PDB file of C-alpha atoms in Angstrom:
ATOM      1  CA  MET L1212     -21.316  39.457  40.694  1.00  0.00           C
ATOM      2  CA  THR L1213     -23.772  37.026  38.905  1.00  0.00           C
ATOM      3  CA  PHE L1214     -26.292  34.911  40.847  1.00  0.00           C
ATOM      4  CA  PRO L1215     -27.647  31.645  39.805  1.00  0.00           C
ATOM      5  CA  ASP L1216     -30.903  31.366  37.651  1.00  0.00           C
ATOM      6  CA  VAL L1217     -32.517  28.707  40.236  1.00  0.00           C
ATOM      7  CA  GLU L1218     -35.594  28.794  42.274  1.00  0.00           C
ATOM      8  CA  VAL L1219     -34.244  28.655  45.841  1.00  0.00           C
ATOM      9  CA  PRO L1220     -30.529  28.909  46.372  1.00  0.00           C
ATOM     10  CA  LEU L1221     -28.583  27.476  49.419  1.00  0.00           C
ATOM     11  CA  PHE L1222     -25.435  29.747  49.347  1.00  0.00           C
ATOM     12  CA  ARG L1223     -22.351  28.457  51.169  1.00  0.00           C
ATOM     13  CA  LEU L1224     -20.498  31.326  52.799  1.00  0.00           C
ATOM     14  CA  ASP L1225     -17.966  29.308  55.067  1.00  0.00           C
ATOM     15  CA  TYR L1226     -15.411  26.980  53.362  1.00  0.00           C
ATOM     16  CA  SER L1227     -13.049  26.507  56.386  1.00  0.00           C
ATOM     17  CA  ASP L1228     -14.078  22.956  57.168  1.00  0.00           C
ATOM     18  CA  ASP L1229     -15.226  20.544  54.083  1.00  0.00           C
ATOM     19  CA  GLN L1230     -16.017  17.646  56.495  1.00  0.00           C
ATOM     20  CA  ALA L1231     -18.291  19.608  58.617  1.00  0.00           C
ATOM     21  CA  TRP L1232     -20.156  21.143  55.589  1.00  0.00           C
ATOM     22  CA  ASP L1233     -20.809  17.605  54.228  1.00  0.00           C
ATOM     23  CA  LYS L1234     -22.028  16.653  57.449  1.00  0.00           C
ATOM     24  CA  ALA L1235     -24.406  19.596  57.492  1.00  0.00           C
ATOM     25  CA  VAL L1236     -25.613  19.241  53.967  1.00  0.00           C
ATOM     26  CA  GLN L1237     -26.262  15.468  54.656  1.00  0.00           C
ATOM     27  CA  ALA L1238     -28.152  16.164  57.586  1.00  0.00           C
ATOM     28  CA  ALA L1239     -30.184  19.008  55.941  1.00  0.00           C
ATOM     29  CA  LEU L1240     -30.686  17.378  52.659  1.00  0.00           C
ATOM     30  CA  ASP L1241     -30.171  13.687  52.655  1.00  0.00           C
ATOM     31  CA  LEU L1242     -29.103  14.003  48.988  1.00  0.00           C
ATOM     32  CA  ASP L1243     -29.737  10.139  48.626  1.00  0.00           C
ATOM     33  CA  SER L1244     -33.231  10.313  49.177  1.00  0.00           C
ATOM     34  CA  ASP L1245     -36.372  11.701  47.323  1.00  0.00           C
ATOM     35  CA  ARG L1246     -36.807  15.470  48.036  1.00  0.00           C
ATOM     36  CA  THR L1247     -39.554  17.929  47.496  1.00  0.00           C
ATOM     37  CA  ASP L1248     -37.900  21.141  48.454  1.00  0.00           C
ATOM     38  CA  PRO L1249     -36.508  23.088  45.477  1.00  0.00           C
ATOM     39  CA  LEU L1250     -33.100  23.857  46.786  1.00  0.00           C
ATOM     40  CA  THR L1251     -29.881  24.499  44.725  1.00  0.00           C
ATOM     41  CA  ILE L1252     -26.689  24.412  46.453  1.00  0.00           C
ATOM     42  CA  VAL L1253     -24.576  27.501  45.465  1.00  0.00           C
ATOM     43  CA  GLU L1254     -20.626  27.112  46.035  1.00  0.00           C
ATOM     44  CA  ASP L1255     -18.140  29.427  44.699  1.00  0.00           C
ATOM     45  CA  PRO L1256     -14.913  30.727  46.683  1.00  0.00           C
ATOM     46  CA  GLU L1257     -16.181  34.089  45.871  1.00  0.00           C
ATOM     47  CA  PHE L1258     -18.557  33.903  48.398  1.00  0.00           C
ATOM     48  CA  ASP L1259     -16.055  32.590  51.074  1.00  0.00           C
ATOM     49  CA  GLY L1260     -15.743  34.839  54.000  1.00  0.00           C
ATOM     50  CA  MET L1261     -18.855  36.976  52.947  1.00  0.00           C
ATOM     51  CA  ASP L1262     -21.382  37.743  55.733  1.00  0.00           C
ATOM     52  CA  ILE L1263     -25.201  37.823  55.187  1.00  0.00           C
ATOM     53  CA  ASP L1264     -25.358  41.632  55.080  1.00  0.00           C
ATOM     54  CA  GLU L1265     -22.855  41.748  52.326  1.00  0.00           C
ATOM     55  CA  LEU L1266     -24.573  38.727  50.426  1.00  0.00           C
ATOM     56  CA  LEU L1267     -27.979  40.745  50.663  1.00  0.00           C
ATOM     57  CA  ALA L1268     -26.296  43.860  49.665  1.00  0.00           C
ATOM     58  CA  ARG L1269     -25.028  42.195  46.350  1.00  0.00           C
ATOM     59  CA  LEU L1270     -28.285  40.707  45.812  1.00  0.00           C
ATOM     60  CA  ASN L1271     -30.158  43.917  46.179  1.00  0.00           C
ATOM     61  CA  GLU L1272     -27.680  45.251  43.492  1.00  0.00           C
ATOM     62  CA  ASP L1273     -28.534  42.684  40.977  1.00  0.00           C
ATOM     63  CA  ASP L1274     -31.894  41.785  41.879  1.00  0.00           C
ATOM     64  CA  PRO L1275     -31.963  37.958  40.677  1.00  0.00           C
ATOM     65  CA  GLY L1276     -35.832  37.845  41.934  1.00  0.00           C
ATOM     66  CA  TYR L1277     -35.583  35.051  44.476  1.00  0.00           C
ATOM     67  CA  ARG L1278     -38.683  34.776  46.878  1.00  0.00           C
ATOM     68  CA  PHE L1279     -36.602  33.611  49.704  1.00  0.00           C
ATOM     69  CA  LEU L1280     -32.930  32.106  49.927  1.00  0.00           C
ATOM     70  CA  VAL L1281     -30.937  29.984  52.333  1.00  0.00           C
ATOM     71  CA  VAL L1282     -27.522  30.831  53.798  1.00  0.00           C
ATOM     72  CA  ALA L1283     -24.806  28.250  55.393  1.00  0.00           C
ATOM     73  CA  ASP L1284     -22.272  30.097  57.402  1.00  0.00           C
ATOM     74  CA  ALA L1285     -19.834  29.623  60.329  1.00  0.00           C
ATOM     75  CA  PRO L1286     -22.749  28.639  62.409  1.00  0.00           C
ATOM     76  CA  THR L1287     -23.989  26.099  60.318  1.00  0.00           C
ATOM     77  CA  LEU L1288     -20.698  24.345  60.355  1.00  0.00           C
ATOM     78  CA  VAL L1289     -19.995  24.620  64.211  1.00  0.00           C
ATOM     79  CA  GLY L1290     -23.467  24.474  65.616  1.00  0.00           C
ATOM     80  CA  ALA L1291     -24.884  21.291  67.462  1.00  0.00           C
ATOM     81  CA  ASP L1292     -27.949  21.611  65.107  1.00  0.00           C
ATOM     82  CA  HIS L1293     -26.044  22.948  62.100  1.00  0.00           C
ATOM     83  CA  PRO L1294     -28.529  25.808  61.827  1.00  0.00           C
ATOM     84  CA  PHE L1295     -28.953  27.188  58.224  1.00  0.00           C
ATOM     85  CA  VAL L1296     -30.377  30.692  57.878  1.00  0.00           C
ATOM     86  CA  VAL L1297     -33.705  30.972  55.739  1.00  0.00           C
ATOM     87  CA  ILE L1298     -34.165  34.494  54.612  1.00  0.00           C
ATOM     88  CA  ALA L1299     -37.289  35.845  53.131  1.00  0.00           C
ATOM     89  CA  ALA L1300     -37.219  38.340  50.564  1.00  0.00           C
ATOM     90  CA  THR L1301     -39.108  41.314  52.572  1.00  0.00           C
ATOM     91  CA  ASN L1302     -38.134  44.786  53.262  1.00  0.00           C
ATOM     92  CA  PRO L1303     -36.041  44.616  55.638  1.00  0.00           C
ATOM     93  CA  PRO L1304     -35.406  40.956  55.019  1.00  0.00           C
ATOM     94  CA  GLY L1305     -36.823  38.159  57.517  1.00  0.00           C
ATOM     95  CA  ARG L1306     -34.128  35.836  58.917  1.00  0.00           C
ATOM     96  CA  LEU L1307     -34.639  32.813  60.584  1.00  0.00           C
ATOM     97  CA  PRO L1308     -32.236  30.128  61.896  1.00  0.00           C
ATOM     98  CA  VAL L1309     -33.349  26.658  60.943  1.00  0.00           C
ATOM     99  CA  SER L1310     -31.973  23.265  62.163  1.00  0.00           C
ATOM    100  CA  ALA L1311     -30.672  21.247  59.576  1.00  0.00           C
ATOM    101  CA  SER L1312     -32.968  18.437  60.211  1.00  0.00           C
ATOM    102  CA  ALA L1313     -35.912  20.727  59.839  1.00  0.00           C
ATOM    103  CA  LEU L1314     -34.587  22.948  56.456  1.00  0.00           C
ATOM    104  CA  SER L1315     -35.988  20.732  53.694  1.00  0.00           C
ATOM    105  CA  ASP L1316     -39.385  20.673  55.231  1.00  0.00           C
ATOM    106  CA  VAL L1317     -39.519  24.501  55.802  1.00  0.00           C
ATOM    107  CA  VAL L1318     -38.356  25.277  52.353  1.00  0.00           C
ATOM    108  CA  ALA L1319     -40.863  22.931  50.814  1.00  0.00           C
ATOM    109  CA  ASN L1320     -43.510  24.678  52.615  1.00  0.00           C
ATOM    110  CA  LEU L1321     -42.643  28.094  52.095  1.00  0.00           C
ATOM    111  CA  TRP L1322     -42.413  27.243  48.305  1.00  0.00           C
ATOM    112  CA  ILE L1323     -45.998  26.042  48.090  1.00  0.00           C
ATOM    113  CA  SER L1324     -47.246  28.730  50.429  1.00  0.00           C
ATOM    114  CA  ASN L1325     -48.576  25.821  52.913  1.00  0.00           C
ATOM    115  CA  LEU L1326     -47.131  28.056  55.588  1.00  0.00           C
ATOM    116  CA  ASP L1327     -45.707  31.546  55.927  1.00  0.00           C
ATOM    117  CA  PHE L1328     -42.303  32.773  57.131  1.00  0.00           C
ATOM    118  CA  GLU L1329     -44.357  34.329  60.315  1.00  0.00           C
ATOM    119  CA  ASP L1330     -45.849  30.703  61.113  1.00  0.00           C
ATOM    120  CA  TYR L1331     -42.114  29.520  61.544  1.00  0.00           C
ATOM    121  CA  ILE L1332     -40.771  32.525  63.406  1.00  0.00           C
ATOM    122  CA  ALA L1333     -43.598  32.215  66.112  1.00  0.00           C
ATOM    123  CA  ALA L1334     -42.755  28.415  66.376  1.00  0.00           C
ATOM    124  CA  ALA L1335     -39.111  28.920  66.815  1.00  0.00           C
ATOM    125  CA  ASP L1336     -37.595  27.990  70.275  1.00  0.00           C
ATOM    126  CA  SER L1337     -36.460  30.142  72.921  1.00  0.00           C
ATOM    127  CA  ASP L1338     -32.929  30.753  71.310  1.00  0.00           C
ATOM    128  CA  GLY L1339     -34.526  31.862  67.885  1.00  0.00           C
ATOM    129  CA  VAL L1340     -34.023  28.538  66.088  1.00  0.00           C
ATOM    130  CA  TYR L1341     -36.844  26.737  64.799  1.00  0.00           C
ATOM    131  CA  ARG L1342     -36.444  22.835  65.064  1.00  0.00           C
ATOM    132  CA  ALA L1343     -39.804  21.398  64.072  1.00  0.00           C
ATOM    133  CA  THR L1344     -41.037  21.037  67.454  1.00  0.00           C
ATOM    134  CA  GLN L1345     -44.532  22.485  67.059  1.00  0.00           C
ATOM    135  CA  PRO L1346     -47.162  19.783  66.061  1.00  0.00           C
ATOM    136  CA  GLN L1347     -49.520  22.316  64.552  1.00  0.00           C
ATOM    137  CA  LEU L1348     -46.768  22.849  61.845  1.00  0.00           C
ATOM    138  CA  THR L1349     -47.691  19.646  59.707  1.00  0.00           C
ATOM    139  CA  GLU L1350     -46.925  18.785  56.244  1.00  0.00           C
ATOM    140  CA  PRO L1351     -49.346  19.662  53.706  1.00  0.00           C
ATOM    141  CA  GLN L1352     -51.625  16.881  52.641  1.00  0.00           C
ATOM    142  CA  GLU L1353     -50.186  15.292  49.538  1.00  0.00           C
ATOM    143  CA  GLN L1354     -51.349  12.701  47.218  1.00  0.00           C
ATOM    144  CA  MET L1355     -51.072  11.505  43.460  1.00  0.00           C
ATOM    145  CA  THR L1356     -53.821  12.593  41.159  1.00  0.00           C
ATOM    146  CA  GLU L1357     -54.440  11.095  37.756  1.00  0.00           C
ATOM    147  CA  VAL L1358     -54.258  13.570  34.756  1.00  0.00           C
ATOM    148  CA  ASP L1359     -57.103  11.807  33.123  1.00  0.00           C
ATOM    149  CA  GLU L1360     -59.381  12.857  36.032  1.00  0.00           C
ATOM    150  CA  ILE L1361     -58.561  16.336  35.803  1.00  0.00           C
ATOM    151  CA  VAL L1362     -58.851  16.468  31.897  1.00  0.00           C
ATOM    152  CA  GLU L1363     -62.280  14.786  32.269  1.00  0.00           C
ATOM    153  CA  ALA L1364     -63.390  17.322  34.993  1.00  0.00           C
ATOM    154  CA  MET L1365     -62.498  20.141  32.290  1.00  0.00           C
ATOM    155  CA  GLY L1366     -64.319  18.780  29.540  1.00  0.00           C
ATOM    156  CA  ASP L1367     -63.716  19.665  25.847  1.00  0.00           C
ATOM    157  CA  GLY L1368     -63.741  23.718  26.336  1.00  0.00           C
ATOM    158  CA  PRO L1369     -63.448  26.217  25.217  1.00  0.00           C
ATOM    159  CA  TRP L1370     -62.317  27.756  28.633  1.00  0.00           C
ATOM    160  CA  PRO L1371     -62.330  31.241  29.306  1.00  0.00           C
ATOM    161  CA  GLY L1372     -58.720  33.345  29.697  1.00  0.00           C
ATOM    162  CA  SER L1373     -55.632  31.390  30.190  1.00  0.00           C
ATOM    163  CA  LEU L1374     -57.548  28.127  31.252  1.00  0.00           C
ATOM    164  CA  GLU L1375     -57.910  27.031  27.646  1.00  0.00           C
ATOM    165  CA  GLU L1376     -54.201  27.659  27.317  1.00  0.00           C
ATOM    166  CA  PHE L1377     -53.873  25.374  30.175  1.00  0.00           C
ATOM    167  CA  ARG L1378     -56.044  22.455  29.133  1.00  0.00           C
ATOM    168  CA  VAL L1379     -54.088  22.270  25.923  1.00  0.00           C
ATOM    169  CA  GLY L1380     -50.669  22.113  27.881  1.00  0.00           C
ATOM    170  CA  LEU L1381     -52.175  19.586  30.271  1.00  0.00           C
ATOM    171  CA  LEU L1382     -53.183  17.426  27.059  1.00  0.00           C
ATOM    172  CA  ASP L1383     -49.670  17.675  25.826  1.00  0.00           C
ATOM    173  CA  TYR L1384     -48.148  16.969  29.206  1.00  0.00           C
ATOM    174  CA  ARG L1385     -50.359  13.773  29.312  1.00  0.00           C
ATOM    175  CA  ALA L1386     -49.253  12.844  25.798  1.00  0.00           C
ATOM    176  CA  ARG L1387     -45.726  12.842  27.264  1.00  0.00           C
ATOM    177  CA  ALA L1388     -46.586  10.040  29.561  1.00  0.00           C
ATOM    178  CA  GLY L1389     -47.250  12.600  32.239  1.00  0.00           C
ATOM    179  CA  PHE L1390     -50.333  10.044  33.834  1.00  0.00           C
ATOM    180  CA  ARG L1391     -50.179  11.461  37.208  1.00  0.00           C
ATOM    181  CA  VAL L1392     -49.332  14.691  38.990  1.00  0.00           C
ATOM    182  CA  PHE L1393     -48.151  15.510  42.545  1.00  0.00           C
ATOM    183  CA  THR L1394     -51.083  17.648  44.316  1.00  0.00           C
ATOM    184  CA  SER L1395     -51.173  19.308  47.777  1.00  0.00           C
ATOM    185  CA  LEU L1396     -54.303  20.192  49.643  1.00  0.00           C
ATOM    186  CA  ILE L1397     -53.589  23.744  51.200  1.00  0.00           C
ATOM    187  CA  ASP L1398     -55.562  26.959  52.574  1.00  0.00           C
ATOM    188  CA  ALA L1399     -56.668  28.971  49.414  1.00  0.00           C
ATOM    189  CA  ARG L1400     -56.572  32.185  51.418  1.00  0.00           C
ATOM    190  CA  ARG L1401     -52.997  31.398  53.026  1.00  0.00           C
ATOM    191  CA  LEU L1402     -51.940  30.834  49.284  1.00  0.00           C
ATOM    192  CA  TYR L1403     -53.603  34.105  47.901  1.00  0.00           C
ATOM    193  CA  GLU L1404     -51.994  36.058  50.372  1.00  0.00           C
ATOM    194  CA  ASN L1405     -48.573  34.786  49.469  1.00  0.00           C
ATOM    195  CA  SER L1406     -49.128  34.955  45.826  1.00  0.00           C
ATOM    196  CA  SER L1407     -50.191  38.465  45.852  1.00  0.00           C
ATOM    197  CA  GLU L1408     -47.516  39.908  48.190  1.00  0.00           C
ATOM    198  CA  ARG L1409     -45.186  40.986  45.454  1.00  0.00           C
ATOM    199  CA  PRO L1410     -46.757  42.490  42.394  1.00  0.00           C
ATOM    200  CA  ILE L1411     -46.460  40.542  39.139  1.00  0.00           C
ATOM    201  CA  SER L1412     -44.338  43.598  37.617  1.00  0.00           C
ATOM    202  CA  ASP L1413     -41.436  42.602  39.997  1.00  0.00           C
ATOM    203  CA  TYR L1414     -41.200  39.233  37.997  1.00  0.00           C
ATOM    204  CA  SER L1415     -41.220  41.130  34.573  1.00  0.00           C
ATOM    205  CA  LYS L1416     -37.409  41.310  34.363  1.00  0.00           C
ATOM    206  CA  TYR L1417     -37.355  37.588  34.549  1.00  0.00           C
ATOM    207  CA  TRP L1418     -40.488  35.920  33.670  1.00  0.00           C
ATOM    208  CA  ASP L1419     -43.458  36.316  31.242  1.00  0.00           C
ATOM    209  CA  VAL L1420     -46.503  35.451  33.501  1.00  0.00           C
ATOM    210  CA  HIS L1421     -49.643  34.507  31.927  1.00  0.00           C
ATOM    211  CA  GLY L1422     -53.034  34.082  33.774  1.00  0.00           C
ATOM    212  CA  HIS L1423     -51.868  35.631  36.947  1.00  0.00           C
ATOM    213  CA  ASP L1424     -54.930  37.774  37.690  1.00  0.00           C
ATOM    214  CA  GLU L1425     -57.373  34.594  36.759  1.00  0.00           C
ATOM    215  CA  TYR L1426     -55.245  32.675  39.220  1.00  0.00           C
ATOM    216  CA  LEU L1427     -55.742  34.916  42.266  1.00  0.00           C
ATOM    217  CA  ASP L1428     -59.205  35.515  41.503  1.00  0.00           C
ATOM    218  CA  ALA L1429     -59.709  31.813  42.275  1.00  0.00           C
ATOM    219  CA  LEU L1430     -58.123  32.034  45.322  1.00  0.00           C
ATOM    220  CA  ARG L1431     -60.039  34.968  46.878  1.00  0.00           C
ATOM    221  CA  GLU L1432     -62.857  32.743  48.501  1.00  0.00           C
ATOM    222  CA  ALA L1433     -61.715  30.982  51.791  1.00  0.00           C
ATOM    223  CA  GLY L1434     -61.488  27.085  51.780  1.00  0.00           C
ATOM    224  CA  GLN L1435     -58.996  24.440  50.442  1.00  0.00           C
ATOM    225  CA  VAL L1436     -57.603  23.799  47.070  1.00  0.00           C
ATOM    226  CA  LEU L1437     -55.476  21.432  45.549  1.00  0.00           C
ATOM    227  CA  VAL L1438     -52.317  23.065  44.039  1.00  0.00           C
ATOM    228  CA  PHE L1439     -50.032  21.390  41.503  1.00  0.00           C
ATOM    229  CA  ARG L1440     -47.482  22.230  38.730  1.00  0.00           C
ATOM    230  CA  PHE L1441     -46.060  20.528  35.602  1.00  0.00           C
ATOM    231  CA  ASP L1442     -42.972  21.477  33.573  1.00  0.00           C
ATOM    232  CA  LEU L1443     -43.090  22.595  29.870  1.00  0.00           C
ATOM    233  CA  MET L1444     -40.816  20.889  27.383  1.00  0.00           C
ATOM    234  CA  SER L1445     -39.500  23.503  25.742  1.00  0.00           C
ATOM    235  CA  GLY L1446     -37.111  26.678  26.954  1.00  0.00           C
ATOM    236  CA  HIS L1447     -35.854  27.135  30.406  1.00  0.00           C
ATOM    237  CA  ARG L1448     -36.004  24.211  32.914  1.00  0.00           C
ATOM    238  CA  ASP L1449     -38.106  26.227  35.391  1.00  0.00           C
ATOM    239  CA  ASN L1450     -41.006  26.974  32.610  1.00  0.00           C
ATOM    240  CA  HIS L1451     -44.192  25.619  33.938  1.00  0.00           C
ATOM    241  CA  TRP L1452     -47.819  25.968  34.640  1.00  0.00           C
ATOM    242  CA  SER L1453     -49.169  26.076  37.963  1.00  0.00           C
ATOM    243  CA  ALA L1454     -52.922  25.381  38.891  1.00  0.00           C
ATOM    244  CA  VAL L1455     -55.712  24.857  41.449  1.00  0.00           C
ATOM    245  CA  LEU L1456     -58.319  22.734  41.814  1.00  0.00           C
ATOM    246  CA  ASP L1457     -61.542  22.234  43.462  1.00  0.00           C
ATOM    247  CA  PRO L1458     -60.576  19.073  46.018  1.00  0.00           C
ATOM    248  CA  SER L1459     -64.177  17.515  45.679  1.00  0.00           C
ATOM    249  CA  THR L1460     -64.529  17.598  41.993  1.00  0.00           C
ATOM    250  CA  LEU L1461     -61.139  18.329  40.483  1.00  0.00           C
ATOM    251  CA  ARG L1462     -62.379  21.211  38.448  1.00  0.00           C
ATOM    252  CA  VAL L1463     -59.712  23.612  37.582  1.00  0.00           C
ATOM    253  CA  LEU L1464     -60.246  27.033  39.456  1.00  0.00           C
ATOM    254  CA  GLY L1465     -57.419  28.981  38.047  1.00  0.00           C
ATOM    255  CA  ALA L1466     -54.050  28.453  36.287  1.00  0.00           C
ATOM    256  CA  GLU L1467     -50.831  30.662  35.393  1.00  0.00           C
ATOM    257  CA  ARG L1468     -48.029  29.845  33.053  1.00  0.00           C
ATOM    258  CA  TRP L1469     -44.507  30.987  33.936  1.00  0.00           C
ATOM    259  CA  ILE L1470     -41.715  31.233  31.226  1.00  0.00           C
ATOM    260  CA  ARG L1471     -38.348  32.641  31.987  1.00  0.00           C
ATOM    261  CA  HIS L1472     -37.039  35.304  29.491  1.00  0.00           C
ATOM    262  CA  SER L1473     -34.385  34.196  27.155  1.00  0.00           C
ATOM    263  CA  SER L1474     -32.189  37.026  28.321  1.00  0.00           C
TER     264      SER L1474
END
C-alpha cells in the first residue's frame, strides 16, 4: 500500500454514506473558508472498511513519516459531533476523538507545536471527546510581519551556520513579492520539546534537513518566540524554511531548511 506524500493526512475509512461524509467534512474543515491547518483528505476505496488498528499496522510497514494523522471512521459519520480521531505518532500511538467543529484548530495548533497532544487529552470531556470547551486552550497569537523588517533586523551578514543561507533564501522570497509572512507567538520551550521529540535521523528517509541543531539551540531558553515559514520555489511543494524570531527585535534566532528527497 502506498501512502500519500502530505503533511497531515485525513484518511476516510468509511464509505457507506456520502451525504453524511460531506456533512462531517464541511463541519470540520469548512472548505469554502481560509484554513490554517495542513490537512489533506485521503479518499481511496482501498481504505473502505479498514479499522484504525489495521491502518496503523500498514503505516508501520511503510513508515511515511507522519508526525500525526487524522481518521474518519463509522463514528465520524453517525456521531452527533462527527468525531474524527487524531492519532499522534508515538509508541504506542496516542488517540483522541475530536469533534468536527474543533478539528481544524486542533490540527493547526499541533502542527506549529503551540499545544501538545497531552494538552488536548487533558481537556477532553468525560466521554473522551475533545470539544474545545476549555478556555485555557486558546489560539496562538498570530500576526502578519513585514519581510523587510526581518531582513533589516538581520543586517548584511554574514551570519554563522544555516542563518546565512536562510538570509539569502529570505531575500529571494522577498524578491518573489513575498512582502509579508504569517507569524505566531508561541512558547519556546514547548516548541523545543516537540521539535526534539523524534531524532532528526527519523526523517532522513524523506527529508534533507539543514540547520536543525542550531534551530533547537535557539529554543533552549525559556520565553516566547515568533515562528514562521516560507516555501521554496523549486522542488517538492513542501520544501520550506522554518524560523524563529525574537518577538521584540525580530532578530532571527534559528532557522532550518526542509527539502524532500527526490525519491
